[in-house]
CSV table of C-alpha atoms (C1' of nucleotides) in Angstrom, one decimal:
chain,number,residue,atom,x,y,z
P,1,MET,CA,43.9,88.4,64.9
P,2,THR,CA,41.4,86.0,66.5
P,3,ARG,CA,40.0,83.7,63.6
P,4,ALA,CA,43.6,82.5,62.9
P,5,THR,CA,43.2,80.0,60.2
P,6,LYS,CA,45.8,78.5,59.3
P,7,THR,CA,48.3,76.8,56.5
P,8,ARG,CA,44.5,76.7,54.7
P,9,LYS,CA,46.7,74.9,51.3
P,10,GLY,CA,44.0,73.7,48.2
P,11,ARG,CA,44.1,69.8,49.0
P,12,PRO,CA,41.9,67.8,49.3
P,13,LYS,CA,41.3,67.9,52.7
P,14,SER,CA,39.7,65.5,55.4
P,15,GLU,CA,41.8,62.6,53.7
P,16,LEU,CA,45.0,59.8,54.2
P,17,GLY,CA,47.2,59.8,56.2
P,18,PRO,CA,51.3,60.4,54.0
P,19,PRO,CA,50.9,61.0,50.0
P,20,ALA,CA,51.9,57.2,49.7
P,21,ASN,CA,53.7,56.6,47.1
P,22,GLY,CA,50.9,54.4,44.9
P,23,ASN,CA,50.2,52.6,48.9
P,24,ARG,CA,46.4,52.1,48.4
P,25,THR,CA,46.8,48.6,51.0
P,26,ARG,CA,44.1,46.2,51.7
P,27,ILE,CA,45.2,47.1,55.5
P,28,ARG,CA,44.9,50.5,55.3
P,29,ALA,CA,41.0,50.4,54.2
P,30,ARG,CA,40.0,48.1,56.5
P,31,ASN,CA,41.6,50.4,60.0
P,32,GLU,CA,39.3,53.7,58.6
P,33,ASP,CA,36.0,51.3,58.3
P,34,ASN,CA,37.1,50.3,61.9
P,35,ILE,CA,37.9,53.8,62.9
P,36,LEU,CA,35.1,55.2,61.5
P,37,ASP,CA,32.6,52.5,63.1
P,38,ALA,CA,34.2,53.6,66.4
P,39,ALA,CA,34.2,56.9,65.8
P,40,LEU,CA,30.6,57.4,65.9
P,41,GLU,CA,29.7,55.3,68.5
P,42,VAL,CA,32.1,57.7,70.6
P,43,PHE,CA,30.7,61.2,69.4
P,44,ALA,CA,27.1,59.7,69.0
P,45,ASP,CA,27.9,59.2,72.8
P,46,CYS,CA,29.8,62.3,74.2
P,47,GLY,CA,29.3,65.4,71.3
P,48,PHE,CA,32.4,66.4,69.5
P,49,LYS,CA,34.4,67.8,72.7
P,50,GLY,CA,33.3,65.2,75.1
P,51,ALA,CA,34.9,62.7,72.9
P,52,THR,CA,38.4,61.4,72.9
P,53,ILE,CA,40.9,60.5,70.8
P,54,ASP,CA,42.6,58.2,73.3
P,55,GLN,CA,38.3,56.6,73.6
P,56,ILE,CA,38.1,56.0,69.8
P,57,ALA,CA,41.6,54.7,69.0
P,58,ALA,CA,40.8,52.3,72.0
P,59,ARG,CA,37.1,50.8,70.7
P,60,ALA,CA,39.1,50.3,67.2
P,61,GLY,CA,42.4,48.5,68.9
P,62,MET,CA,44.5,50.8,68.4
P,63,SER,CA,47.3,52.8,69.5
P,64,LYS,CA,45.6,57.2,69.2
P,65,PRO,CA,49.0,58.1,67.5
P,66,ASN,CA,48.1,55.3,64.8
P,67,LEU,CA,44.4,57.0,64.5
P,68,LEU,CA,46.3,59.8,63.6
P,69,TYR,CA,48.1,58.4,61.0
P,70,TYR,CA,44.8,57.5,59.5
P,71,PHE,CA,43.0,61.2,59.9
P,72,ARG,CA,45.5,63.9,60.9
P,73,ARG,CA,43.3,65.5,62.9
P,74,LYS,CA,39.3,65.1,65.6
P,75,ARG,CA,37.9,67.1,63.2
P,76,ASP,CA,38.3,65.8,60.3
P,77,LEU,CA,37.1,62.5,61.9
P,78,TYR,CA,34.6,63.6,62.6
P,79,LEU,CA,33.0,65.6,59.5
P,80,ALA,CA,34.7,61.8,58.0
P,81,VAL,CA,32.0,59.9,59.9
P,82,LEU,CA,29.0,62.6,59.5
P,83,GLU,CA,29.6,62.1,55.7
P,84,ARG,CA,29.5,58.6,56.0
P,85,THR,CA,26.8,58.4,56.5
P,86,LEU,CA,24.6,61.5,54.7
P,87,ASP,CA,23.5,59.7,51.9
P,88,MET,CA,21.9,57.0,53.8
P,89,TRP,CA,20.2,60.2,55.7
P,90,LEU,CA,19.2,61.5,52.5
P,91,GLU,CA,18.4,58.0,51.3
P,92,PRO,CA,14.3,57.7,52.2
P,93,LEU,CA,13.5,61.4,51.1
P,94,SER,CA,15.1,60.9,47.9
P,95,ALA,CA,13.5,57.9,46.8
P,96,ILE,CA,9.7,59.0,46.9
P,97,ARG,CA,8.4,59.1,43.6
P,98,ALA,CA,6.0,61.7,41.9
P,99,ASP,CA,4.1,59.2,40.4
P,100,GLY,CA,3.2,56.8,43.0
P,101,ASP,CA,0.2,56.2,44.7
P,102,PRO,CA,0.5,59.6,46.8
P,103,ALA,CA,-0.8,57.8,50.4
P,104,GLU,CA,1.2,54.9,49.5
P,105,GLU,CA,4.2,56.9,49.0
P,106,ILE,CA,4.6,58.8,52.1
P,107,ARG,CA,3.8,55.9,54.3
P,108,ALA,CA,6.5,54.0,53.1
P,109,TYR,CA,8.3,57.4,52.8
P,110,ILE,CA,8.1,57.5,56.8
P,111,ASN,CA,8.0,53.6,56.8
P,112,ARG,CA,11.9,53.5,55.3
P,113,LYS,CA,12.1,56.7,58.4
P,114,LEU,CA,12.0,54.7,60.9
P,115,ALA,CA,13.7,51.9,59.5
P,116,PHE,CA,16.6,54.3,59.2
P,117,SER,CA,16.4,54.7,62.8
P,118,LYS,CA,15.3,51.1,63.6
P,119,LEU,CA,19.4,50.2,61.9
P,120,ARG,CA,21.0,53.3,61.9
P,121,PRO,CA,20.4,55.0,65.5
P,122,THR,CA,23.5,56.0,66.4
P,123,ALA,CA,24.5,57.9,62.8
P,124,SER,CA,20.6,59.1,63.9
P,125,ARG,CA,22.2,60.6,67.6
P,126,MET,CA,24.9,62.0,65.8
P,127,PHE,CA,23.7,63.8,63.2
P,128,ALA,CA,21.1,65.4,66.0
P,129,ASN,CA,24.4,65.9,67.9
P,130,GLU,CA,25.7,68.3,65.2
P,131,ILE,CA,22.2,69.8,63.9
P,132,ILE,CA,21.2,70.8,68.0
P,133,GLN,CA,24.2,73.1,68.0
P,134,GLY,CA,23.8,74.3,65.1
P,135,ALA,CA,25.7,72.3,63.1
P,136,PRO,CA,29.1,74.8,63.3
P,137,LEU,CA,31.1,71.6,62.0
P,138,LEU,CA,28.9,70.8,59.5
P,139,GLY,CA,27.6,73.9,58.7
P,140,THR,CA,26.4,74.3,55.8
P,141,VAL,CA,27.9,70.9,54.0
P,142,LEU,CA,24.0,69.6,54.6
P,143,GLN,CA,22.1,71.5,54.4
P,144,ASP,CA,23.5,72.4,51.1
P,145,GLY,CA,22.7,69.1,50.0
P,146,LEU,CA,19.9,68.9,52.0
P,147,ARG,CA,17.7,72.4,50.6
P,148,GLY,CA,17.3,70.9,47.1
P,149,ILE,CA,16.1,67.5,47.4
P,150,VAL,CA,13.3,68.8,50.5
P,151,ASP,CA,12.1,71.6,48.3
P,152,GLU,CA,11.8,69.0,45.1
P,153,LYS,CA,9.8,66.7,47.4
P,154,ALA,CA,7.6,68.3,49.2
P,155,ALA,CA,6.5,70.8,45.4
P,156,VAL,CA,5.4,66.6,44.4
P,157,ILE,CA,3.6,66.1,47.6
P,158,ARG,CA,2.3,69.9,47.4
P,159,GLY,CA,1.2,69.1,44.2
P,160,TRP,CA,-0.6,66.0,45.7
P,161,ALA,CA,-2.8,68.3,47.7
P,162,SER,CA,-4.0,70.6,45.1
P,163,ALA,CA,-5.1,66.7,42.9
P,164,GLY,CA,-6.6,66.2,46.7
P,165,LYS,CA,-5.2,62.6,46.6
P,166,ILE,CA,-4.0,63.7,50.2
P,167,ALA,CA,-4.8,66.5,52.7
P,168,ASP,CA,-4.0,70.2,52.5
P,169,VAL,CA,-0.9,69.8,54.4
P,170,ASP,CA,2.0,72.4,54.1
P,171,PRO,CA,4.6,69.9,52.4
P,172,TYR,CA,7.4,71.0,54.6
P,173,HIS,CA,5.8,70.9,58.0
P,174,LEU,CA,4.7,67.6,57.0
P,175,ILE,CA,8.3,66.4,55.8
P,176,PHE,CA,9.9,68.4,59.6
P,177,VAL,CA,6.5,66.5,61.7
P,178,ILE,CA,7.9,62.8,60.2
P,179,TRP,CA,11.3,63.7,60.0
P,180,ALA,CA,10.9,64.4,64.3
P,181,VAL,CA,8.4,61.9,64.7
P,182,THR,CA,10.5,58.6,63.1
P,183,GLN,CA,13.8,60.3,64.5
P,184,HIS,CA,13.1,61.5,68.2
P,185,TYR,CA,13.1,57.1,68.9
P,186,ALA,CA,16.3,56.7,67.7
P,187,ASP,CA,18.0,60.8,69.3
P,188,PHE,CA,15.3,60.0,72.5
P,189,ALA,CA,15.7,56.4,72.6
P,190,SER,CA,17.4,56.8,76.4
P,191,GLN,CA,14.0,58.5,77.4
P,192,VAL,CA,11.1,55.9,75.7
P,193,GLU,CA,13.7,52.9,77.1
P,194,ALA,CA,13.2,55.2,80.7
P,195,VAL,CA,9.7,55.4,79.8
P,196,VAL,CA,8.0,52.4,78.5
P,197,GLY,CA,11.2,49.8,78.7
P,198,SER,CA,11.0,49.0,75.3
P,199,GLY,CA,13.5,49.9,72.0
P,200,LEU,CA,12.6,50.8,68.3
P,201,SER,CA,15.1,46.6,68.4
P,202,ASP,CA,12.7,44.9,70.4
P,203,ARG,CA,10.5,43.4,67.0
P,204,LYS,CA,7.6,43.9,69.0
P,205,PHE,CA,7.8,47.6,69.6
P,206,PHE,CA,9.0,48.0,66.1
P,207,ARG,CA,5.6,46.6,64.9
P,208,GLU,CA,3.6,48.8,67.6
P,209,THR,CA,5.4,52.0,66.9
P,210,GLU,CA,5.2,51.9,63.1
P,211,ALA,CA,1.6,51.5,63.1
P,212,ALA,CA,1.5,54.4,65.9
P,213,ILE,CA,2.8,56.0,63.6
P,214,ASP,CA,1.7,55.2,60.5
P,215,HIS,CA,-2.2,56.0,62.1
P,216,ILE,CA,-2.2,59.6,63.7
P,217,LEU,CA,0.0,60.5,61.0
P,218,LEU,CA,-2.6,59.0,58.3
P,219,ARG,CA,-5.7,59.4,59.7
P,220,GLY,CA,-4.4,61.0,62.8
P,221,ILE,CA,-7.0,60.6,66.0
P,222,LEU,CA,-10.1,62.1,65.9
P,223,PRO,CA,-12.5,59.5,66.4
P,224,PRO,CA,-13.8,57.9,62.9
P,225,GLU,CA,-16.9,58.8,63.8
P,226,ARG,CA,-17.0,62.2,62.7
R,1,MET,CA,42.5,51.1,88.8
R,2,THR,CA,40.4,53.5,86.7
R,3,ARG,CA,37.5,55.0,87.5
R,4,ALA,CA,38.6,56.5,90.4
R,5,THR,CA,35.2,57.8,92.5
R,6,LYS,CA,37.0,60.8,94.4
R,7,THR,CA,36.5,61.7,98.1
R,8,ARG,CA,31.7,61.2,97.1
R,9,LYS,CA,31.1,63.1,101.0
R,10,GLY,CA,27.1,62.5,101.4
R,11,ARG,CA,26.7,66.9,101.5
R,12,PRO,CA,23.6,68.5,98.7
R,13,LYS,CA,25.9,68.3,96.7
R,14,SER,CA,25.0,71.1,93.9
R,15,GLU,CA,24.9,74.0,95.9
R,16,LEU,CA,25.9,77.2,97.0
R,17,GLY,CA,28.7,78.3,97.9
R,18,PRO,CA,30.2,78.9,101.7
R,19,PRO,CA,28.3,78.1,104.1
R,20,ALA,CA,28.0,81.6,104.9
R,21,ASN,CA,26.9,83.0,108.6
R,22,GLY,CA,23.5,84.1,107.8
R,23,ASN,CA,24.1,86.1,104.5
R,24,ARG,CA,21.3,85.4,101.6
R,25,THR,CA,22.1,88.7,100.4
R,26,ARG,CA,20.9,90.1,97.3
R,27,ILE,CA,23.2,90.9,95.9
R,28,ARG,CA,23.2,86.4,95.7
R,29,ALA,CA,19.9,85.6,94.3
R,30,ARG,CA,20.8,88.4,90.9
R,31,ASN,CA,24.2,86.8,90.0
R,32,GLU,CA,23.3,83.1,90.6
R,33,ASP,CA,20.0,84.2,88.0
R,34,ASN,CA,22.3,85.1,85.8
R,35,ILE,CA,25.4,82.6,85.9
R,36,LEU,CA,22.3,80.4,85.5
R,37,ASP,CA,20.6,82.0,82.4
R,38,ALA,CA,24.2,82.5,80.8
R,39,ALA,CA,25.2,78.9,81.4
R,40,LEU,CA,22.2,77.8,79.9
R,41,GLU,CA,22.8,79.3,76.8
R,42,VAL,CA,26.0,77.9,77.4
R,43,PHE,CA,25.1,74.8,77.2
R,44,ALA,CA,22.6,74.2,75.0
R,45,ASP,CA,25.3,76.1,72.6
R,46,CYS,CA,28.0,73.6,73.5
R,47,GLY,CA,27.1,70.4,74.8
R,48,PHE,CA,28.4,69.9,78.9
R,49,LYS,CA,32.2,68.8,77.8
R,50,GLY,CA,32.2,71.6,75.3
R,51,ALA,CA,31.5,74.7,77.2
R,52,THR,CA,34.2,76.3,79.1
R,53,ILE,CA,33.4,77.5,83.1
R,54,ASP,CA,35.2,80.8,81.1
R,55,GLN,CA,32.4,81.0,78.6
R,56,ILE,CA,29.6,80.9,81.1
R,57,ALA,CA,31.0,83.3,83.4
R,58,ALA,CA,31.7,86.5,80.6
R,59,ARG,CA,28.3,86.4,79.7
R,60,ALA,CA,27.0,86.4,83.0
R,61,GLY,CA,29.3,89.3,83.0
R,62,MET,CA,32.5,87.9,86.1
R,63,SER,CA,35.6,86.3,86.6
R,64,LYS,CA,35.9,83.0,86.1
R,65,PRO,CA,36.9,82.2,90.2
R,66,ASN,CA,33.9,84.7,90.8
R,67,LEU,CA,31.4,81.9,89.6
R,68,LEU,CA,33.4,79.1,91.4
R,69,TYR,CA,32.6,81.3,94.5
R,70,TYR,CA,29.1,80.7,93.7
R,71,PHE,CA,28.3,76.7,92.2
R,72,ARG,CA,31.5,75.0,93.0
R,73,ARG,CA,31.6,72.8,90.2
R,74,LYS,CA,31.1,72.8,86.7
R,75,ARG,CA,28.6,69.6,86.9
R,76,ASP,CA,26.5,71.2,90.0
R,77,LEU,CA,26.2,74.5,87.4
R,78,TYR,CA,25.2,72.1,84.4
R,79,LEU,CA,22.7,70.1,87.1
R,80,ALA,CA,21.3,73.5,88.5
R,81,VAL,CA,20.6,74.8,85.4
R,82,LEU,CA,19.1,71.6,83.9
R,83,GLU,CA,16.4,71.3,86.9
R,84,ARG,CA,15.3,74.7,87.4
R,85,THR,CA,14.0,74.4,83.7
R,86,LEU,CA,12.0,71.3,84.7
R,87,ASP,CA,8.9,72.1,85.6
R,88,MET,CA,8.7,74.1,82.7
R,89,TRP,CA,8.5,71.3,80.8
R,90,LEU,CA,6.5,68.8,82.5
R,91,GLU,CA,4.1,71.6,82.6
R,92,PRO,CA,2.1,70.8,79.7
R,93,LEU,CA,2.1,67.2,80.5
R,94,SER,CA,1.0,67.3,83.4
R,95,ALA,CA,-2.4,70.2,82.4
R,96,ILE,CA,-4.1,68.3,80.8
R,97,ARG,CA,-7.8,67.4,82.4
R,98,ALA,CA,-9.5,64.2,83.0
R,99,ASP,CA,-12.7,66.2,82.7
R,100,GLY,CA,-11.8,68.3,79.6
R,101,ASP,CA,-12.9,67.4,76.2
R,102,PRO,CA,-10.3,65.0,75.0
R,103,ALA,CA,-9.8,66.1,71.0
R,104,GLU,CA,-9.9,69.4,73.0
R,105,GLU,CA,-7.1,68.7,75.6
R,106,ILE,CA,-4.4,67.4,73.4
R,107,ARG,CA,-5.2,69.7,70.9
R,108,ALA,CA,-3.9,72.0,74.0
R,109,TYR,CA,-1.6,70.4,75.1
R,110,ILE,CA,0.3,69.8,71.2
R,111,ASN,CA,0.0,74.0,71.3
R,112,ARG,CA,1.2,74.5,75.2
R,113,LYS,CA,4.1,72.3,74.3
R,114,LEU,CA,4.6,73.9,71.0
R,115,ALA,CA,4.4,77.4,72.6
R,116,PHE,CA,7.3,75.6,75.3
R,117,SER,CA,9.3,75.3,72.5
R,118,LYS,CA,8.9,78.5,71.1
R,119,LEU,CA,9.1,80.4,74.2
R,120,ARG,CA,12.4,78.4,75.8
R,121,PRO,CA,14.5,76.9,73.2
R,122,THR,CA,17.4,76.6,74.9
R,123,ALA,CA,15.9,74.7,78.0
R,124,SER,CA,14.8,72.6,75.5
R,125,ARG,CA,18.2,72.2,73.4
R,126,MET,CA,19.2,72.1,76.0
R,127,PHE,CA,17.5,69.1,77.1
R,128,ALA,CA,17.8,67.0,74.1
R,129,ASN,CA,21.6,67.5,74.1
R,130,GLU,CA,21.4,65.7,78.1
R,131,ILE,CA,19.4,62.4,76.9
R,132,ILE,CA,20.8,62.4,73.2
R,133,GLN,CA,23.5,61.3,75.5
R,134,GLY,CA,21.9,59.0,77.2
R,135,ALA,CA,21.5,61.1,80.2
R,136,PRO,CA,24.4,60.0,81.9
R,137,LEU,CA,24.7,63.7,84.1
R,138,LEU,CA,20.9,63.3,85.0
R,139,GLY,CA,21.0,60.1,85.4
R,140,THR,CA,17.4,58.4,86.8
R,141,VAL,CA,16.4,62.1,88.3
R,142,LEU,CA,14.5,62.6,85.1
R,143,GLN,CA,13.8,59.5,84.2
R,144,ASP,CA,11.9,59.0,88.3
R,145,GLY,CA,9.9,62.7,87.7
R,146,LEU,CA,9.0,61.5,84.2
R,147,ARG,CA,7.4,58.1,84.2
R,148,GLY,CA,5.2,58.5,87.0
R,149,ILE,CA,3.4,61.5,84.7
R,150,VAL,CA,3.1,59.7,82.4
R,151,ASP,CA,1.9,57.0,83.0
R,152,GLU,CA,-0.8,59.1,84.9
R,153,LYS,CA,-1.7,60.6,81.0
R,154,ALA,CA,-1.2,57.7,79.4
R,155,ALA,CA,-4.5,55.9,81.9
R,156,VAL,CA,-6.7,58.4,80.9
R,157,ILE,CA,-5.8,59.1,77.3
R,158,ARG,CA,-6.8,55.8,76.9
R,159,GLY,CA,-9.6,56.1,79.2
R,160,TRP,CA,-10.9,57.7,76.3
R,161,ALA,CA,-9.6,55.5,73.4
R,162,SER,CA,-11.8,52.8,74.9
R,163,ALA,CA,-14.4,55.4,75.1
R,164,GLY,CA,-13.9,55.6,71.6
R,165,LYS,CA,-13.7,59.8,71.7
R,166,ILE,CA,-10.7,59.5,70.2
R,167,ALA,CA,-9.1,56.6,67.4
R,168,ASP,CA,-8.1,53.4,69.0
R,169,VAL,CA,-4.6,54.3,69.1
R,170,ASP,CA,-1.3,53.4,72.0
R,171,PRO,CA,-1.3,56.7,75.2
R,172,TYR,CA,2.5,55.9,74.7
R,173,HIS,CA,3.2,56.1,70.9
R,174,LEU,CA,0.9,59.4,71.1
R,175,ILE,CA,2.6,61.4,73.3
R,176,PHE,CA,5.9,60.6,72.4
R,177,VAL,CA,4.8,61.7,68.4
R,178,ILE,CA,3.7,65.2,71.1
R,179,TRP,CA,6.6,65.2,72.4
R,180,ALA,CA,9.1,64.6,69.4
R,181,VAL,CA,6.6,66.8,66.4
R,182,THR,CA,6.4,69.6,69.4
R,183,GLN,CA,10.8,69.9,70.6
R,184,HIS,CA,12.0,69.0,66.5
R,185,TYR,CA,11.1,73.0,66.6
R,186,ALA,CA,13.1,73.9,69.2
R,187,ASP,CA,15.3,71.3,68.9
R,188,PHE,CA,16.8,71.5,65.1
R,189,ALA,CA,15.5,75.0,64.6
R,190,SER,CA,19.2,75.4,62.5
R,191,GLN,CA,18.0,72.3,60.0
R,192,VAL,CA,14.0,74.5,59.5
R,193,GLU,CA,15.8,77.1,59.2
R,194,ALA,CA,17.7,76.1,56.7
R,195,VAL,CA,15.2,74.8,54.9
R,196,VAL,CA,12.6,77.1,55.1
R,197,GLY,CA,14.3,80.4,56.8
R,198,SER,CA,12.1,80.8,59.4
R,199,GLY,CA,11.3,79.7,62.7
R,200,LEU,CA,9.1,79.5,66.1
R,201,SER,CA,10.1,83.0,66.6
R,202,ASP,CA,8.3,84.7,63.1
R,203,ARG,CA,4.6,85.2,64.5
R,204,LYS,CA,3.7,84.4,61.6
R,205,PHE,CA,5.7,81.0,60.9
R,206,PHE,CA,3.8,79.6,64.3
R,207,ARG,CA,0.8,80.1,63.6
R,208,GLU,CA,1.7,78.6,59.7
R,209,THR,CA,3.0,75.9,62.4
R,210,GLU,CA,0.7,74.9,64.7
R,211,ALA,CA,-1.9,75.1,62.4
R,212,ALA,CA,-0.2,72.5,60.1
R,213,ILE,CA,0.4,70.2,63.3
R,214,ASP,CA,-3.0,70.8,64.8
R,215,HIS,CA,-4.2,69.5,61.4
R,216,ILE,CA,-1.9,66.6,60.7
R,217,LEU,CA,-2.0,64.9,64.3
R,218,LEU,CA,-6.0,65.8,64.2
R,219,ARG,CA,-7.1,64.8,61.7
R,220,GLY,CA,-4.3,63.1,59.2
R,221,ILE,CA,-3.3,63.4,56.1
R,222,LEU,CA,-5.5,61.5,54.5
R,223,PRO,CA,-7.4,63.2,52.3
R,224,PRO,CA,-10.9,64.2,53.0
R,225,GLU,CA,-13.3,61.7,51.3
R,226,ARG,CA,-12.4,58.4,51.6
T,1,DG,C1',52.9,51.4,59.4
T,2,DT,C1',52.9,51.1,64.7
T,3,DC,C1',54.6,52.1,68.5
T,4,DT,C1',57.1,55.4,72.7
T,5,DA,C1',58.2,59.8,74.5
T,6,DT,C1',56.2,64.6,74.8
T,7,DA,C1',55.6,69.1,72.9
T,8,DG,C1',51.6,73.2,73.4
T,9,DA,C1',47.6,74.2,74.6
T,10,DA,C1',43.4,73.7,76.5
T,11,DT,C1',40.8,74.2,80.7
T,12,DG,C1',38.9,73.2,86.1
T,13,DA,C1',39.3,74.3,89.6
T,14,DT,C1',42.2,76.1,94.4
T,15,DA,C1',45.1,79.8,97.2
T,16,DG,C1',45.3,84.4,99.1
T,17,DA,C1',44.9,89.2,98.7
T,18,DC,C1',42.1,92.9,98.1
J,1,DG,C1',31.9,88.4,97.4
J,2,DT,C1',35.8,89.5,94.0
J,3,DC,C1',39.5,89.2,92.3
J,4,DT,C1',44.7,88.0,90.4
J,5,DA,C1',47.8,84.4,89.8
J,6,DT,C1',48.6,79.4,89.4
J,7,DC,C1',48.5,74.2,89.2
J,8,DA,C1',47.3,70.1,88.5
J,9,DT,C1',44.8,67.5,84.4
J,10,DT,C1',43.7,66.9,79.9
J,11,DC,C1',44.2,66.5,75.6
J,12,DT,C1',45.5,67.0,70.7
J,13,DA,C1',49.1,66.6,68.2
J,14,DT,C1',53.9,65.9,66.6
J,15,DA,C1',58.7,63.7,66.8
J,16,DG,C1',61.2,60.2,65.3
J,17,DA,C1',63.0,55.6,67.0
J,18,DC,C1',61.7,50.7,65.1
DNA sequence: GTCTATAGAATGATAGAC
DNA sequence: GTCTATCATTCTATAGAC
């Protein structure tokens, strides 16, 4: 009775306005980009339910019905935004090379992930919002895409640990720690800003953050002379 | 024209139902607790805007108007929930002793914070939700209470570093790293669960997590023989 | 393709009986 | 203190003119 999953036809969802008779205009591409950019900001600031189509349309410089011409439903727009940035979110992990220098590969991974937090803090916050609430809309989409690549890279790191090239730490926890630390500076930027008055967009603060994280995760905080 | 900040009288907000003529019943205390417990769950799962009073009332086992008898506005309830758990959130940091053994104090702090993530994951997620969106409702309440204690403990940690008792790392970044890592296992539990199939409520996984975090943050991941 | 107008649903909050 | 009934608002989404 509840759970009325309405007309779910076999069509590729979350896509396109009316099936045009052959038009793939440049104006469409530009408007869709504008909408996705605007939606990212608003969803990150307000969450899915808190964001309104009016807000997003205003920020994209168009009317609400006009926006709904490109994305028929709010949920379609939400998922389109997440999917557009998913590759960027995964890329730093994918780039880990099994044949590189272990410590240097991990340091480079940390730095790539921190660079993502600097360049795309809004995308990071939107993902964080979705995951904190249990990924109710993204569902298994992210999770499925995630587990495979994480397992693969965890095996690589485990190999390094077995060979004594790095300390013997659980590779999954190492990955979680790196995610946690690097994303913290994007997701909780308002708190960081409130405490120290700076964020990653400040070049000096970014360098200090990178140095501190690299030091702590690679060398720990015990004094040099043990 | 926009921004119609309506009748904001000088009354102490976020409090109590009708100014009773002297009743401070036990039933009130019990109902308020039930409501706050239910609200915590729903706000953490859905965010402020996504949560509905109906949902919270149903989970608390009462009707919507009855809930609104105790908390006149949704926002009042939201802030009451956050305030009720704020002390618990800050306690692990407050407990750091300047006269203890530095490395052991920091390890104990990490473990207290991780224990909080295990015992109160929902409260952690609700705070995370609020902060990710820029703390629009909590405003300066949390930030003011936070900065003082953080500055104080950062000075303690800096003293340890200057004395060579721990490595020379920026104390603020060390605190941020500890927050990030320990809270990750509560806030992003759905992601952790999706990747490794466990969470902090699993005793074995909790011990492994604690060991891995302690190792990485205290000793780093470079191999023992440098 | 873009707009105005509006339908239809959900929800925060109140009134008033009991 | 608790309930039913309801108002008023906000919002998603659609219809249809241009």
